[in-house]
């Protein structure tokens, strides 16, 4: 006989079911932990993507500000705070730093206010690799505008050694960031200004100068044409500066377009030379100009004709009705 066992026999499948249940519960527990960890990772990634997207949108809005005509001279710091508020303004700091590092953003101070101006990608590529000294030289030249800056003034404002300054200027010229310009007042010296600027008239001499030389021939041709207009238009009874200016444009007598003020300057030279004179005004109040009349004819009197019997000078009356006082200086004009 087999010895009896104290162990109670379990129904079939009960033990295995409990074991399976334990394993199953263990499996579910591990699986749940992994799912929670994955969910957290997904949530973190989503937040990062959302934050990146928000920064990109903020960057686009910030850059778009500079295309607004109201900010053509730059966007002030106070304008940024008013636009974005204190919270979002702080989020602009990394954007501003990034654009500055890539030379896409310039900062300048006007009074106590800080201004930002956007630089195009093309111009930014020209600044790549420039050190602080080169940027300082560029800013000094930029501040001078279309009047340009002498190399002596750049040296004074930057305190950069002359030899180093010469190299920096050469680099900036090579990158087409600045250009040398000669002045009519100092033809042997060079001014420096930004590459895309047009020199001021004070530098080039304006319309009346060609290659830094006063163009006498050009001015003489224009004066001759104006005299033809004064004599022939309206049968010489009087023309205005505006009418002559319009006629000059129609006839295309000037190689450059002359302003109303420049035509007036030409007519003033004719008036000073006693070739034209003003003869009243038209209904609009504009001055009318006619060919100048001769002041007098050649004097036919002898020296004794101007003396009284007591040897004092007397007044002389001319044929055109003009009376010359004995103490009035007399100028003959041909």
Short mmCIF file of C-alpha atoms in Angstrom, two decimals:
data_model
loop_
_atom_site.label_atom_id
_atom_site.label_comp_id
_atom_site.label_asym_id
_atom_site.label_seq_id
_atom_site.Cartn_x
_atom_site.Cartn_y
_atom_site.Cartn_z
CA UNK A 1 0.00 0.00 0.00
CA UNK A 2 1.15 3.52 -0.76
CA UNK A 3 1.48 5.88 2.16
CA UNK A 4 -1.33 8.36 2.41
CA UNK A 5 -0.50 12.00 1.69
CA UNK A 6 -1.68 14.93 3.79
CA UNK A 7 -1.73 17.14 0.71
CA UNK A 8 -5.16 17.74 -0.59
CA UNK A 9 -5.58 17.26 -4.26
CA UNK A 10 -6.82 20.26 -6.13
CA UNK A 11 -9.22 20.15 -8.93
CA UNK A 12 -7.75 19.97 -12.34
CA UNK A 13 -6.68 23.34 -13.70
CA UNK A 14 -6.99 25.24 -10.45
CA UNK A 15 -3.25 25.43 -9.68
CA UNK A 16 -2.31 26.17 -13.20
CA UNK A 17 -5.00 28.83 -13.37
CA UNK A 18 -3.71 30.62 -10.29
CA UNK A 19 -0.13 30.43 -11.55
CA UNK A 20 -1.22 31.79 -14.86
CA UNK A 21 -3.15 34.47 -13.08
CA UNK A 22 -0.05 35.54 -11.15
CA UNK A 23 2.04 35.60 -14.29
CA UNK A 24 -0.67 37.39 -16.14
CA UNK A 25 -0.95 40.00 -13.42
CA UNK A 26 2.82 40.38 -13.39
CA UNK A 27 2.79 40.84 -17.15
CA UNK A 28 0.05 43.42 -17.01
CA UNK A 29 1.90 45.35 -14.32
CA UNK A 30 5.14 45.55 -16.37
CA UNK A 31 3.27 46.43 -19.53
CA UNK A 32 1.39 49.25 -17.79
CA UNK A 33 4.66 50.77 -16.52
CA UNK A 34 6.12 50.81 -20.02
CA UNK A 35 2.97 52.36 -21.44
CA UNK A 36 3.05 55.18 -18.83
CA UNK A 37 6.74 55.86 -19.61
CA UNK A 38 6.02 55.97 -23.35
CA UNK A 39 3.08 58.29 -22.77
CA UNK A 40 5.28 60.66 -20.79
CA UNK A 41 7.89 60.66 -23.56
CA UNK A 42 5.25 61.38 -26.20
CA UNK A 43 3.83 64.17 -24.04
CA UNK A 44 7.31 65.73 -23.58
CA UNK A 45 8.04 65.48 -27.31
CA UNK A 46 4.69 67.05 -28.13
CA UNK A 47 5.41 69.93 -25.76
CA UNK A 48 8.82 70.45 -27.35
CA UNK A 49 7.31 70.46 -30.84
CA UNK A 50 4.61 72.84 -29.68
CA UNK A 51 7.18 75.15 -28.12
CA UNK A 52 9.36 75.05 -31.24
CA UNK A 53 6.36 75.80 -33.43
CA UNK A 54 5.43 78.70 -31.17
CA UNK A 55 8.97 80.10 -31.39
CA UNK A 56 8.93 79.80 -35.18
CA UNK A 57 5.62 81.65 -35.36
CA UNK A 58 6.97 84.33 -33.06
CA UNK A 59 10.08 84.62 -35.22
CA UNK A 60 7.99 85.05 -38.38
CA UNK A 61 5.84 87.74 -36.74
CA UNK A 62 8.97 89.54 -35.51
CA UNK A 63 10.61 89.53 -38.96
CA UNK A 64 7.33 90.61 -40.62
CA UNK A 65 7.35 93.77 -38.48
CA UNK A 66 10.26 95.18 -40.50
CA UNK A 67 8.27 95.08 -43.75
CA UNK A 68 5.77 97.53 -42.26
CA UNK A 69 6.32 101.04 -43.74
CA UNK A 70 5.85 102.47 -40.25
CA UNK A 71 9.09 100.70 -39.22
CA UNK A 72 11.21 101.51 -42.29
CA UNK A 73 13.82 103.15 -40.02
CA UNK A 74 13.79 100.22 -37.60
CA UNK A 75 11.70 98.88 -34.72
CA UNK A 76 12.23 100.40 -31.30
CA UNK A 77 12.49 98.39 -28.13
CA UNK A 78 9.41 100.08 -26.69
CA UNK A 79 7.43 99.21 -29.84
CA UNK A 80 8.33 95.52 -29.37
CA UNK A 81 7.12 95.58 -25.77
CA UNK A 82 3.88 97.22 -26.80
CA UNK A 83 3.37 94.73 -29.63
CA UNK A 84 4.18 91.47 -27.83
CA UNK A 85 3.68 92.23 -24.15
CA UNK A 86 6.15 91.45 -21.36
CA UNK A 87 5.74 87.66 -21.51
CA UNK A 88 6.31 87.24 -25.24
CA UNK A 89 8.90 90.01 -25.27
CA UNK A 90 11.14 87.81 -23.11
CA UNK A 91 10.66 84.98 -25.63
CA UNK A 92 12.10 87.29 -28.31
CA UNK A 93 15.52 87.36 -26.62
CA UNK A 94 16.80 84.06 -28.13
CA UNK A 95 15.35 85.06 -31.52
CA UNK A 96 17.11 88.43 -31.43
CA UNK A 97 20.37 86.80 -30.32
CA UNK A 98 20.17 84.23 -33.10
CA UNK A 99 19.50 86.85 -35.80
CA UNK A 100 22.29 89.06 -34.45
CA UNK A 101 24.73 86.14 -34.45
CA UNK A 102 23.85 85.45 -38.10
CA UNK A 103 24.32 89.16 -38.96
CA UNK A 104 20.64 89.45 -39.89
CA UNK A 105 19.89 92.10 -37.28
CA UNK A 106 21.50 95.46 -36.59
CA UNK A 107 21.11 97.37 -33.36
CA UNK A 108 21.52 101.13 -33.01
CA UNK A 109 20.76 103.68 -30.32
CA UNK A 110 18.92 106.92 -31.02
CA UNK A 111 18.86 108.99 -27.88
CA UNK A 112 17.93 106.61 -25.06
CA UNK A 113 15.95 104.27 -27.33
CA UNK A 114 17.32 101.03 -28.79
CA UNK A 115 16.34 100.30 -32.42
CA UNK A 116 16.51 97.06 -34.43
CA UNK A 117 16.82 96.91 -38.21
CA UNK A 118 16.66 93.76 -40.34
CA UNK A 119 19.42 92.90 -42.80
CA UNK A 120 18.75 90.93 -45.98
CA UNK A 121 20.30 87.48 -46.45
CA UNK A 122 22.52 88.83 -49.24
CA UNK A 123 23.95 91.60 -47.08
CA UNK A 124 24.22 89.27 -44.07
CA UNK A 125 26.43 86.92 -46.10
CA UNK A 126 28.83 89.82 -46.68
CA UNK A 127 29.20 90.31 -42.92
CA UNK A 128 30.03 86.65 -42.28
CA UNK A 129 33.38 86.31 -40.53
CA UNK A 130 33.89 90.00 -39.78
CA UNK A 131 35.28 90.79 -36.34
CA UNK A 132 34.09 93.52 -33.99
CA UNK A 133 36.63 96.06 -35.29
CA UNK A 134 35.35 95.69 -38.86
CA UNK A 135 31.74 96.03 -37.69
CA UNK A 136 32.69 99.14 -35.72
CA UNK A 137 34.22 100.73 -38.84
CA UNK A 138 31.12 99.84 -40.84
CA UNK A 139 28.83 101.44 -38.25
CA UNK A 140 30.85 104.69 -38.29
CA UNK A 141 30.61 104.87 -42.09
CA UNK A 142 26.92 103.96 -41.99
CA UNK A 143 26.23 106.80 -39.55
CA UNK A 144 27.83 109.31 -41.96
CA UNK A 145 25.13 108.58 -44.57
CA UNK A 146 25.51 109.96 -48.09
CA UNK A 147 27.92 112.65 -46.91
CA UNK A 148 30.58 109.99 -46.39
CA UNK A 149 33.33 109.81 -43.78
CA UNK A 150 37.00 110.71 -44.08
CA UNK A 151 39.49 108.02 -43.05
CA UNK A 152 40.81 110.47 -40.44
CA UNK A 153 37.36 110.72 -38.84
CA UNK A 154 36.95 106.93 -38.84
CA UNK A 155 40.31 106.59 -37.09
CA UNK A 156 39.31 109.20 -34.49
CA UNK A 157 35.98 107.54 -33.69
CA UNK A 158 37.23 103.94 -33.58
CA UNK A 159 40.78 104.42 -32.20
CA UNK A 160 41.92 101.60 -34.50
CA UNK A 161 45.57 101.71 -35.61
CA UNK A 162 46.07 103.14 -39.09
CA UNK A 163 47.61 100.00 -40.57
CA UNK A 164 44.81 97.79 -39.22
CA UNK A 165 42.20 100.31 -40.32
CA UNK A 166 43.56 100.29 -43.87
CA UNK A 167 43.21 96.50 -44.01
CA UNK A 168 39.67 96.61 -42.63
CA UNK A 169 38.60 99.23 -45.18
CA UNK A 170 40.07 97.10 -47.96
CA UNK A 171 38.10 94.05 -46.77
CA UNK A 172 34.86 96.04 -46.58
CA UNK A 173 35.48 97.37 -50.10
CA UNK A 174 36.12 93.86 -51.44
CA UNK A 175 32.84 92.64 -49.95
CA UNK A 176 31.02 95.62 -51.52
CA UNK A 177 29.86 96.90 -48.16
CA UNK A 178 31.47 100.33 -48.63
CA UNK A 179 32.91 102.34 -51.51
CA UNK A 180 35.40 105.22 -51.88
CA UNK A 181 34.11 108.54 -53.22
CA UNK A 182 35.97 111.71 -54.22
CA UNK A 183 34.74 115.16 -53.28
CA UNK A 184 34.79 118.35 -55.36
CA UNK A 185 36.28 120.12 -52.33
CA UNK A 186 39.17 117.65 -51.94
CA UNK A 187 39.82 115.74 -55.15
CA UNK A 188 42.96 113.99 -53.91
CA UNK A 189 41.31 112.51 -50.81
CA UNK A 190 38.75 109.74 -50.44
CA UNK A 191 35.49 109.62 -48.56
CA UNK A 192 33.88 106.32 -47.63
CA UNK A 193 30.16 105.58 -47.62
CA UNK A 194 27.89 102.54 -47.84
CA UNK A 195 28.08 100.77 -51.19
CA UNK A 196 24.43 101.29 -52.18
CA UNK A 197 24.25 105.02 -51.35
CA UNK A 198 24.29 107.89 -53.85
CA UNK A 199 26.68 110.69 -52.80
CA UNK A 200 25.12 113.99 -51.77
CA UNK A 201 25.28 116.98 -54.12
CA UNK A 202 27.66 118.67 -51.70
CA UNK A 203 30.13 115.87 -52.48
CA UNK A 204 29.73 115.51 -56.26
CA UNK A 205 28.91 119.14 -57.03
CA UNK A 206 25.48 118.21 -58.33
CA UNK A 207 24.20 118.76 -61.86
CA UNK A 208 26.73 121.46 -62.78
CA UNK A 209 29.76 119.20 -62.31
CA UNK A 210 31.07 116.42 -64.56
CA UNK A 211 33.77 114.16 -63.14
CA UNK A 212 34.33 116.66 -60.32
CA UNK A 213 34.92 119.53 -62.81
CA UNK A 214 32.61 122.51 -63.30
CA UNK A 215 30.97 121.94 -66.70
CA UNK A 216 31.07 125.37 -68.38
CA UNK A 217 30.10 124.03 -71.80
CA UNK A 218 27.00 122.24 -70.51
CA UNK A 219 25.82 125.33 -68.62
CA UNK A 220 26.45 127.57 -71.64
CA UNK A 221 24.26 125.32 -73.84
CA UNK A 222 21.42 125.46 -71.31
CA UNK A 223 21.68 129.25 -70.98
CA UNK A 224 21.52 129.61 -74.77
CA UNK A 225 18.37 127.49 -74.92
CA UNK A 226 16.72 129.51 -72.16
CA UNK A 227 17.44 132.75 -74.04
CA UNK A 228 15.75 131.28 -77.14
CA UNK A 229 12.71 130.43 -75.02
CA UNK A 230 12.56 133.92 -73.51
CA UNK A 231 12.78 135.58 -76.97
CA UNK A 232 10.45 133.27 -78.92
CA UNK A 233 7.85 131.90 -76.53
CA UNK A 234 4.74 134.12 -76.39
CA UNK A 235 6.53 136.47 -78.82
CA UNK A 236 8.88 137.60 -76.09
CA UNK A 237 6.11 139.08 -73.94
CA UNK A 238 7.05 137.10 -70.86
CA UNK A 239 7.49 133.46 -69.81
CA UNK A 240 7.63 131.81 -66.39
CA UNK A 241 10.28 129.50 -64.98
CA UNK A 242 7.77 126.62 -65.01
CA UNK A 243 7.06 127.14 -68.73
CA UNK A 244 10.76 127.17 -69.57
CA UNK A 245 11.35 124.08 -67.41
CA UNK A 246 8.59 122.22 -69.27
CA UNK A 247 10.00 123.29 -72.64
CA UNK A 248 13.48 122.05 -71.68
CA UNK A 249 12.07 118.62 -70.78
CA UNK A 250 10.17 118.42 -74.07
CA UNK A 251 13.26 119.41 -76.08
CA UNK A 252 15.45 117.02 -74.05
CA UNK A 253 18.30 119.55 -74.00
CA UNK A 254 19.76 118.31 -70.69
CA UNK A 255 21.49 114.98 -70.14
CA UNK A 256 19.97 114.91 -66.64
CA UNK A 257 16.52 115.93 -65.49
CA UNK A 258 16.64 119.46 -64.12
CA UNK A 259 14.57 120.46 -61.15
CA UNK A 260 12.59 123.71 -60.96
CA UNK A 261 15.22 125.11 -58.58
CA UNK A 262 18.08 124.28 -60.99
CA UNK A 263 16.31 126.02 -63.90
CA UNK A 264 15.80 129.00 -61.61
CA UNK A 265 19.55 129.04 -60.87
CA UNK A 266 20.30 129.21 -64.60
CA UNK A 267 17.89 132.09 -65.07
CA UNK A 268 19.42 133.94 -62.15
CA UNK A 269 22.81 133.83 -63.89
CA UNK A 270 21.18 135.36 -66.99
CA UNK A 271 19.59 138.07 -64.89
CA UNK A 272 22.92 138.85 -63.22
CA UNK A 273 24.46 139.20 -66.69
CA UNK A 274 21.66 141.66 -67.70
CA UNK A 275 20.41 139.28 -70.40
CA UNK A 276 16.87 138.83 -69.00
CA UNK A 277 14.73 140.80 -66.59
CA UNK A 278 11.46 140.38 -64.76
CA UNK A 279 8.39 142.01 -66.24
CA UNK A 280 5.55 141.65 -63.75
CA UNK A 281 3.70 138.46 -62.82
CA UNK A 282 0.97 136.33 -64.40
CA UNK A 283 -2.47 135.58 -62.93
CA UNK A 284 -1.01 132.81 -60.76
CA UNK A 285 1.54 135.16 -59.27
CA UNK A 286 4.51 133.63 -61.12
CA UNK A 287 7.22 136.00 -62.31
CA UNK A 288 7.38 136.72 -66.05
CA UNK A 289 10.75 137.14 -67.75
CA UNK A 290 11.56 139.03 -70.94
CA UNK A 291 14.82 139.86 -72.77
CA UNK A 292 16.63 142.66 -70.92
CA UNK A 293 16.39 146.14 -72.42
CA UNK A 294 19.40 148.32 -72.84
CA UNK A 295 19.75 150.72 -69.93
CA UNK A 296 21.05 153.61 -72.06
CA UNK A 297 22.50 154.32 -75.46
CA UNK A 298 25.99 155.61 -75.93
CA UNK A 299 26.21 159.07 -74.37
CA UNK A 300 26.40 161.83 -76.99
CA UNK A 301 27.07 164.70 -74.61
CA UNK A 302 30.46 166.19 -73.91
CA UNK A 303 31.97 166.66 -70.51
CA UNK A 304 31.06 170.34 -70.39
CA UNK A 305 27.38 169.44 -71.02
CA UNK A 306 27.16 168.05 -67.50
CA UNK A 307 28.49 171.20 -65.88
CA UNK A 308 26.46 174.16 -64.77
CA UNK A 309 27.79 177.72 -65.23
CA UNK A 310 29.01 177.57 -61.62
CA UNK A 311 30.93 174.37 -62.44
CA UNK A 312 28.62 172.10 -60.43
CA UNK A 313 27.33 168.90 -62.01
CA UNK A 314 23.72 168.92 -63.20
CA UNK A 315 21.14 166.17 -63.88
CA UNK A 316 20.95 164.66 -67.37
CA UNK A 317 17.76 163.41 -69.01
CA UNK A 318 18.09 160.70 -71.68
CA UNK A 319 15.90 159.94 -74.70
CA UNK A 320 14.19 156.99 -73.00
CA UNK A 321 13.01 159.29 -70.21
CA UNK A 322 15.55 158.13 -67.64
CA UNK A 323 17.06 160.93 -65.57
CA UNK A 324 20.56 160.51 -64.21
CA UNK A 325 21.16 162.40 -61.00
CA UNK A 326 24.41 164.23 -60.71
CA UNK A 327 25.39 162.20 -57.64
CA UNK A 328 24.18 158.82 -58.98
CA UNK A 329 26.78 156.36 -60.34
CA UNK A 330 26.18 155.68 -64.03
CA UNK A 331 26.94 152.34 -65.76
CA UNK A 332 26.79 151.97 -69.50
CA UNK A 333 25.61 148.61 -70.88
CA UNK A 334 25.88 147.50 -74.46
#
